[in-house]
PDB file of C-alpha atoms in Angstrom:
ATOM      1  CA  MET A   1     115.420 101.247 164.854  1.00  0.00           C
ATOM      2  CA  PRO A   2     118.260 102.737 162.404  1.00  0.00           C
ATOM      3  CA  VAL A   3     117.239 102.914 158.704  1.00  0.00           C
ATOM      4  CA  SER A   4     119.435 101.673 156.006  1.00  0.00           C
ATOM      5  CA  PRO A   5     119.993 104.536 153.319  1.00  0.00           C
ATOM      6  CA  SER A   6     119.744 102.090 150.827  1.00  0.00           C
ATOM      7  CA  SER A   7     116.332 101.556 151.777  1.00  0.00           C
ATOM      8  CA  THR A   8     115.498 105.668 151.423  1.00  0.00           C
ATOM      9  CA  THR A   9     117.097 105.832 147.760  1.00  0.00           C
ATOM     10  CA  PRO A  10     114.518 106.187 145.269  1.00  0.00           C
ATOM     11  CA  THR A  11     114.796 103.438 142.398  1.00  0.00           C
ATOM     12  CA  PRO A  12     115.820 105.215 139.289  1.00  0.00           C
ATOM     13  CA  PRO A  13     112.793 104.854 136.549  1.00  0.00           C
ATOM     14  CA  PRO A  14     113.675 102.156 134.202  1.00  0.00           C
ATOM     15  CA  SER A  15     115.407 103.362 131.043  1.00  0.00           C
ATOM     16  CA  ARG A  16     113.009 103.484 127.404  1.00  0.00           C
ATOM     17  CA  PRO A  17     114.068 102.277 124.544  1.00  0.00           C
ATOM     18  CA  PRO A  18     115.341 104.383 122.197  1.00  0.00           C
ATOM     19  CA  VAL A  19     113.232 105.430 119.286  1.00  0.00           C
ATOM     20  CA  ALA A  20     114.963 104.103 115.853  1.00  0.00           C
ATOM     21  CA  ALA A  21     115.386 107.708 113.821  1.00  0.00           C
ATOM     22  CA  ARG A  22     113.050 107.265 110.662  1.00  0.00           C
ATOM     23  CA  ARG A  23     114.890 105.899 107.133  1.00  0.00           C
ATOM     24  CA  ARG A  24     115.004 109.102 104.580  1.00  0.00           C
ATOM     25  CA  LEU A  25     112.980 108.000 101.814  1.00  0.00           C
ATOM     26  CA  LEU A  26     114.922 108.527  98.322  1.00  0.00           C
ATOM     27  CA  TRP A  27     113.254 109.768  95.567  1.00  0.00           C
ATOM     28  CA  HIS A  28     113.573 106.527  93.461  1.00  0.00           C
ATOM     29  CA  ARG A  29     113.057 104.468  96.689  1.00  0.00           C
ATOM     30  CA  LEU A  30     109.536 106.834  96.688  1.00  0.00           C
ATOM     31  CA  ILE A  31     108.990 106.765  93.295  1.00  0.00           C
ATOM     32  CA  PHE A  32     109.949 103.041  91.478  1.00  0.00           C
ATOM     33  CA  GLY A  33     108.444 101.455  94.862  1.00  0.00           C
ATOM     34  CA  LEU A  34     105.320 102.855  94.261  1.00  0.00           C
ATOM     35  CA  TRP A  35     104.725 100.198  91.146  1.00  0.00           C
ATOM     36  CA  LEU A  36     107.377  97.303  93.008  1.00  0.00           C
ATOM     37  CA  ARG A  37     105.388  97.205  96.616  1.00  0.00           C
ATOM     38  CA  PRO A  38     102.777 100.245  97.191  1.00  0.00           C
ATOM     39  CA  VAL A  39     101.451  99.361  99.732  1.00  0.00           C
ATOM     40  CA  GLU A  40     104.550  99.298 102.285  1.00  0.00           C
ATOM     41  CA  VAL A  41     106.006 102.631 100.545  1.00  0.00           C
ATOM     42  CA  LEU A  42     102.772 104.362 100.787  1.00  0.00           C
ATOM     43  CA  ASP A  43     102.882 103.596 105.075  1.00  0.00           C
ATOM     44  CA  GLU A  44     106.466 104.529 104.894  1.00  0.00           C
ATOM     45  CA  ALA A  45     105.396 108.352 103.246  1.00  0.00           C
ATOM     46  CA  ARG A  46     103.139 108.210 105.358  1.00  0.00           C
ATOM     47  CA  ASP A  47     102.961 112.114 107.157  1.00  0.00           C
ATOM     48  CA  ARG A  48     105.734 112.940 104.959  1.00  0.00           C
ATOM     49  CA  SER A  49     105.681 115.887 103.066  1.00  0.00           C
ATOM     50  CA  VAL A  50     107.980 114.893  99.522  1.00  0.00           C
ATOM     51  CA  TRP A  51     107.756 118.696  98.296  1.00  0.00           C
ATOM     52  CA  GLY A  52     111.207 117.704  96.121  1.00  0.00           C
ATOM     53  CA  ALA A  53     109.751 114.913  94.595  1.00  0.00           C
ATOM     54  CA  ALA A  54     106.558 116.429  93.354  1.00  0.00           C
ATOM     55  CA  THR A  55     108.457 119.085  91.408  1.00  0.00           C
ATOM     56  CA  PHE A  56     110.746 116.624  89.953  1.00  0.00           C
ATOM     57  CA  LEU A  57     107.983 115.105  88.755  1.00  0.00           C
ATOM     58  CA  CYS A  58     106.319 117.174  87.372  1.00  0.00           C
ATOM     59  CA  LEU A  59     109.498 118.674  85.050  1.00  0.00           C
ATOM     60  CA  VAL A  60     110.470 115.337  83.877  1.00  0.00           C
ATOM     61  CA  CYS A  61     106.661 114.518  82.994  1.00  0.00           C
ATOM     62  CA  GLY A  62     106.237 117.785  81.074  1.00  0.00           C
ATOM     63  CA  ILE A  63     109.797 117.543  79.037  1.00  0.00           C
ATOM     64  CA  LEU A  64     108.411 114.153  77.731  1.00  0.00           C
ATOM     65  CA  GLY A  65     105.161 115.211  77.470  1.00  0.00           C
ATOM     66  CA  THR A  66     106.560 118.052  75.176  1.00  0.00           C
ATOM     67  CA  VAL A  67     108.898 116.444  73.566  1.00  0.00           C
ATOM     68  CA  GLY A  68     106.400 113.931  72.101  1.00  0.00           C
ATOM     69  CA  ARG A  69     104.464 116.369  70.624  1.00  0.00           C
ATOM     70  CA  ASP A  70     104.675 117.476  66.775  1.00  0.00           C
ATOM     71  CA  SER A  71     103.729 120.688  67.316  1.00  0.00           C
ATOM     72  CA  PHE A  72     107.711 121.015  68.820  1.00  0.00           C
ATOM     73  CA  GLU A  73     109.489 119.162  66.451  1.00  0.00           C
ATOM     74  CA  GLY A  74     108.038 121.837  64.465  1.00  0.00           C
ATOM     75  CA  GLN A  75     108.970 124.240  66.999  1.00  0.00           C
ATOM     76  CA  TRP A  76     112.566 123.580  67.649  1.00  0.00           C
ATOM     77  CA  GLY A  77     113.194 123.294  63.579  1.00  0.00           C
ATOM     78  CA  ILE A  78     112.296 126.820  63.706  1.00  0.00           C
ATOM     79  CA  SER A  79     113.703 128.239  66.628  1.00  0.00           C
ATOM     80  CA  PRO A  80     115.619 125.808  69.130  1.00  0.00           C
ATOM     81  CA  ARG A  81     115.009 129.174  71.563  1.00  0.00           C
ATOM     82  CA  LEU A  82     111.525 129.343  70.800  1.00  0.00           C
ATOM     83  CA  ALA A  83     111.152 125.967  71.865  1.00  0.00           C
ATOM     84  CA  LEU A  84     112.615 124.905  75.195  1.00  0.00           C
ATOM     85  CA  GLU A  85     110.796 128.467  76.398  1.00  0.00           C
ATOM     86  CA  ALA A  86     107.725 126.919  75.560  1.00  0.00           C
ATOM     87  CA  MET A  87     109.005 123.740  76.640  1.00  0.00           C
ATOM     88  CA  ALA A  88     109.696 125.868  80.523  1.00  0.00           C
ATOM     89  CA  ILE A  89     106.202 127.824  80.229  1.00  0.00           C
ATOM     90  CA  ALA A  90     104.800 123.985  80.143  1.00  0.00           C
ATOM     91  CA  ASP A  91     106.429 122.920  83.163  1.00  0.00           C
ATOM     92  CA  GLY A  92     105.366 125.444  84.710  1.00  0.00           C
ATOM     93  CA  VAL A  93     102.015 125.641  84.197  1.00  0.00           C
ATOM     94  CA  LEU A  94     101.640 121.566  84.638  1.00  0.00           C
ATOM     95  CA  LEU A  95     103.351 121.885  88.424  1.00  0.00           C
ATOM     96  CA  LEU A  96     101.046 125.079  88.994  1.00  0.00           C
ATOM     97  CA  ALA A  97      97.864 122.301  87.969  1.00  0.00           C
ATOM     98  CA  SER A  98      99.281 119.645  89.637  1.00  0.00           C
ATOM     99  CA  LEU A  99      99.605 121.234  92.755  1.00  0.00           C
ATOM    100  CA  LEU A 100      96.138 122.903  92.940  1.00  0.00           C
ATOM    101  CA  LEU A 101      94.583 119.273  91.886  1.00  0.00           C
ATOM    102  CA  GLY A 102      96.662 117.350  95.257  1.00  0.00           C
ATOM    103  CA  VAL A 103      94.711 120.633  96.655  1.00  0.00           C
ATOM    104  CA  ALA A 104      91.172 120.211  95.326  1.00  0.00           C
ATOM    105  CA  THR A 105      92.176 116.491  97.003  1.00  0.00           C
ATOM    106  CA  HIS A 106      93.209 117.099 100.608  1.00  0.00           C
ATOM    107  CA  ALA A 107      90.060 119.734 100.144  1.00  0.00           C
ATOM    108  CA  ILE A 108      87.574 117.399  99.655  1.00  0.00           C
ATOM    109  CA  ALA A 109      88.948 115.081 101.632  1.00  0.00           C
ATOM    110  CA  ARG A 110      88.753 116.662 104.550  1.00  0.00           C
ATOM    111  CA  ARG A 111      85.091 117.465 103.699  1.00  0.00           C
ATOM    112  CA  LEU A 112      84.147 113.871 103.969  1.00  0.00           C
ATOM    113  CA  GLY A 113      85.349 113.775 107.090  1.00  0.00           C
ATOM    114  CA  GLY A 114      90.234 113.188 107.037  1.00  0.00           C
ATOM    115  CA  ASN A 115      92.147 114.458 109.206  1.00  0.00           C
ATOM    116  CA  GLY A 116      95.392 114.555 106.848  1.00  0.00           C
ATOM    117  CA  ARG A 117      97.648 117.138 106.903  1.00  0.00           C
ATOM    118  CA  PHE A 118      97.851 119.590 104.214  1.00  0.00           C
ATOM    119  CA  GLY A 119     101.492 118.892 102.743  1.00  0.00           C
ATOM    120  CA  PRO A 120     101.812 115.000 102.774  1.00  0.00           C
ATOM    121  CA  THR A 121      98.401 114.412 100.786  1.00  0.00           C
ATOM    122  CA  VAL A 122      98.924 117.203  98.215  1.00  0.00           C
ATOM    123  CA  THR A 123     102.346 116.302  97.026  1.00  0.00           C
ATOM    124  CA  LEU A 124     102.070 112.640  97.614  1.00  0.00           C
ATOM    125  CA  PHE A 125      99.007 113.707  95.076  1.00  0.00           C
ATOM    126  CA  VAL A 126     100.889 114.878  92.826  1.00  0.00           C
ATOM    127  CA  VAL A 127     104.115 111.974  92.497  1.00  0.00           C
ATOM    128  CA  ILE A 128     101.563 109.126  92.776  1.00  0.00           C
ATOM    129  CA  PHE A 129      99.759 110.612  89.507  1.00  0.00           C
ATOM    130  CA  TRP A 130     103.269 111.331  87.867  1.00  0.00           C
ATOM    131  CA  ALA A 131     104.856 107.957  88.896  1.00  0.00           C
ATOM    132  CA  THR A 132     102.003 106.172  87.362  1.00  0.00           C
ATOM    133  CA  ASP A 133     101.447 107.764  84.315  1.00  0.00           C
ATOM    134  CA  LEU A 134     105.659 107.660  82.766  1.00  0.00           C
ATOM    135  CA  PRO A 135     105.040 104.506  81.065  1.00  0.00           C
ATOM    136  CA  ARG A 136     102.406 106.115  79.110  1.00  0.00           C
ATOM    137  CA  LEU A 137     104.969 109.297  78.938  1.00  0.00           C
ATOM    138  CA  LEU A 138     107.898 107.663  77.633  1.00  0.00           C
ATOM    139  CA  LEU A 139     105.434 105.264  74.937  1.00  0.00           C
ATOM    140  CA  ASP A 140     104.139 108.285  73.262  1.00  0.00           C
ATOM    141  CA  ALA A 141     107.346 110.186  73.110  1.00  0.00           C
ATOM    142  CA  TRP A 142     108.900 107.285  71.154  1.00  0.00           C
ATOM    143  CA  LEU A 143     105.856 105.528  69.406  1.00  0.00           C
ATOM    144  CA  PRO A 144     103.563 107.543  67.006  1.00  0.00           C
ATOM    145  CA  SER A 145     100.625 110.447  67.954  1.00  0.00           C
ATOM    146  CA  GLY A 146      97.529 108.355  68.674  1.00  0.00           C
ATOM    147  CA  SER A 147      98.823 104.718  68.554  1.00  0.00           C
ATOM    148  CA  TYR A 148      96.572 102.232  69.830  1.00  0.00           C
ATOM    149  CA  VAL A 149      99.575 101.361  72.726  1.00  0.00           C
ATOM    150  CA  VAL A 150      99.548 104.649  73.834  1.00  0.00           C
ATOM    151  CA  LYS A 151      96.394 105.235  74.401  1.00  0.00           C
ATOM    152  CA  ALA A 152      95.566 101.096  76.185  1.00  0.00           C
ATOM    153  CA  ALA A 153      98.771 102.298  78.557  1.00  0.00           C
ATOM    154  CA  ALA A 154      96.611 105.447  79.354  1.00  0.00           C
ATOM    155  CA  TRP A 155      93.894 103.109  80.219  1.00  0.00           C
ATOM    156  CA  ILE A 156      96.254 100.926  82.945  1.00  0.00           C
ATOM    157  CA  THR A 157      98.301 103.649  84.144  1.00  0.00           C
ATOM    158  CA  PHE A 158      95.193 105.685  85.145  1.00  0.00           C
ATOM    159  CA  GLY A 159      93.959 102.333  86.772  1.00  0.00           C
ATOM    160  CA  PHE A 160      96.375 102.193  89.009  1.00  0.00           C
ATOM    161  CA  GLY A 161      96.520 106.210  89.787  1.00  0.00           C
ATOM    162  CA  TYR A 162      93.469 105.836  90.657  1.00  0.00           C
ATOM    163  CA  ALA A 163      93.670 102.774  92.756  1.00  0.00           C
ATOM    164  CA  PHE A 164      97.617 104.418  94.560  1.00  0.00           C
ATOM    165  CA  ALA A 165      95.433 107.505  95.007  1.00  0.00           C
ATOM    166  CA  ALA A 166      92.346 106.051  97.126  1.00  0.00           C
ATOM    167  CA  LEU A 167      94.877 103.847  98.979  1.00  0.00           C
ATOM    168  CA  LEU A 168      97.202 107.127  99.681  1.00  0.00           C
ATOM    169  CA  ILE A 169      93.764 109.260 101.375  1.00  0.00           C
ATOM    170  CA  ARG A 170      92.418 105.931 103.182  1.00  0.00           C
ATOM    171  CA  GLY A 171      96.021 105.715 105.236  1.00  0.00           C
ATOM    172  CA  GLN A 172      96.773 109.234 105.010  1.00  0.00           C
ATOM    173  CA  HIS A 173      93.033 110.499 105.953  1.00  0.00           C
ATOM    174  CA  HIS A 174      92.095 107.364 107.523  1.00  0.00           C
ATOM    175  CA  LEU A 175      88.735 107.127 105.327  1.00  0.00           C
ATOM    176  CA  PRO A 176      87.091 104.318 104.275  1.00  0.00           C
ATOM    177  CA  THR A 177      87.360 103.047 100.662  1.00  0.00           C
ATOM    178  CA  HIS A 178      84.426 103.878  99.325  1.00  0.00           C
ATOM    179  CA  LYS A 179      85.191 107.876 100.517  1.00  0.00           C
ATOM    180  CA  ALA A 180      88.388 107.467  99.955  1.00  0.00           C
ATOM    181  CA  LEU A 181      87.985 106.735  96.445  1.00  0.00           C
ATOM    182  CA  ALA A 182      85.252 109.674  96.367  1.00  0.00           C
ATOM    183  CA  SER A 183      88.288 112.329  97.026  1.00  0.00           C
ATOM    184  CA  VAL A 184      90.293 111.148  93.948  1.00  0.00           C
ATOM    185  CA  SER A 185      87.001 110.563  91.876  1.00  0.00           C
ATOM    186  CA  ILE A 186      86.668 114.046  89.762  1.00  0.00           C
ATOM    187  CA  GLN A 187      90.305 115.041  89.509  1.00  0.00           C
ATOM    188  CA  MET A 188      91.365 111.783  88.411  1.00  0.00           C
ATOM    189  CA  LEU A 189      88.468 111.810  85.652  1.00  0.00           C
ATOM    190  CA  ALA A 190      89.590 115.588  85.124  1.00  0.00           C
ATOM    191  CA  ALA A 191      92.969 114.843  84.824  1.00  0.00           C
ATOM    192  CA  VAL A 192      92.628 111.981  82.400  1.00  0.00           C
ATOM    193  CA  ALA A 193      89.902 113.985  79.819  1.00  0.00           C
ATOM    194  CA  LEU A 194      93.164 116.502  79.929  1.00  0.00           C
ATOM    195  CA  LEU A 195      96.440 114.869  79.625  1.00  0.00           C
ATOM    196  CA  LYS A 196      95.942 111.616  78.531  1.00  0.00           C
ATOM    197  CA  PHE A 197      93.370 112.509  75.931  1.00  0.00           C
ATOM    198  CA  PRO A 198      93.063 115.954  75.102  1.00  0.00           C
ATOM    199  CA  ALA A 199      90.713 117.202  72.893  1.00  0.00           C
ATOM    200  CA  GLY A 200      91.934 115.857  69.394  1.00  0.00           C
ATOM    201  CA  ALA A 201      94.517 113.525  70.114  1.00  0.00           C
TER     202      ALA A 201
END
C-alpha cells in the first residue's frame, strides 16, 4: 500500500517561547531602590556585577565625608589644591578599603558554604554599605560635628545596612539567615567603628 508523503514527514518540534531579556539595572534604580523596595531590587540585582555603581558611590561618599570635616575646611583656607589632593587620596583609600570589605564578605560566605559569584557579591556589598550610609553623610556634612542627630542616623543606617547586607548574602550565596548574618557581622562592625564612630568623634 502506498505511503502518503504527509505520513513520512517528521513533525517539527514545538518552538520555544522567546526568553525575555533582563532589564538594565540603572544606578539610580539600584541605589534608591534599596530604600524603597530592597527585596525586589536585590532579587533583580542577583548575579550582576555593578563595579561602576560601587566606584561612583565610594567617590561620592568619600567627598561628602571629607567635606564634613573641620580639618578639610582649615586646609582649604590654606591651600585649595592641597585640600583637593588630600580628598583624592582619601577617596582612593576608601575605595580600596570598601572593596576589601566586600572581598572579606565573599570569602566568609564561601567558607560557610555559600556558592555565590565574586563580582556580584563584592560590588553589591559596597553599594549596600554606602547607599545606606548616604543619609548620615549628608547630615554630617551640614550639621555640627558630634551632633546627636548624626549619631542617631549612624546607628539607624547601620541597622539598615546590616539587614540589607544579610539579605544580599542570603540570596547570592543561598545561605540560611544566621549564616548570612555571620558573613557580614565582622565587616559591618569594623566599618561602623572606623567610619561612623571613629576615634575622637
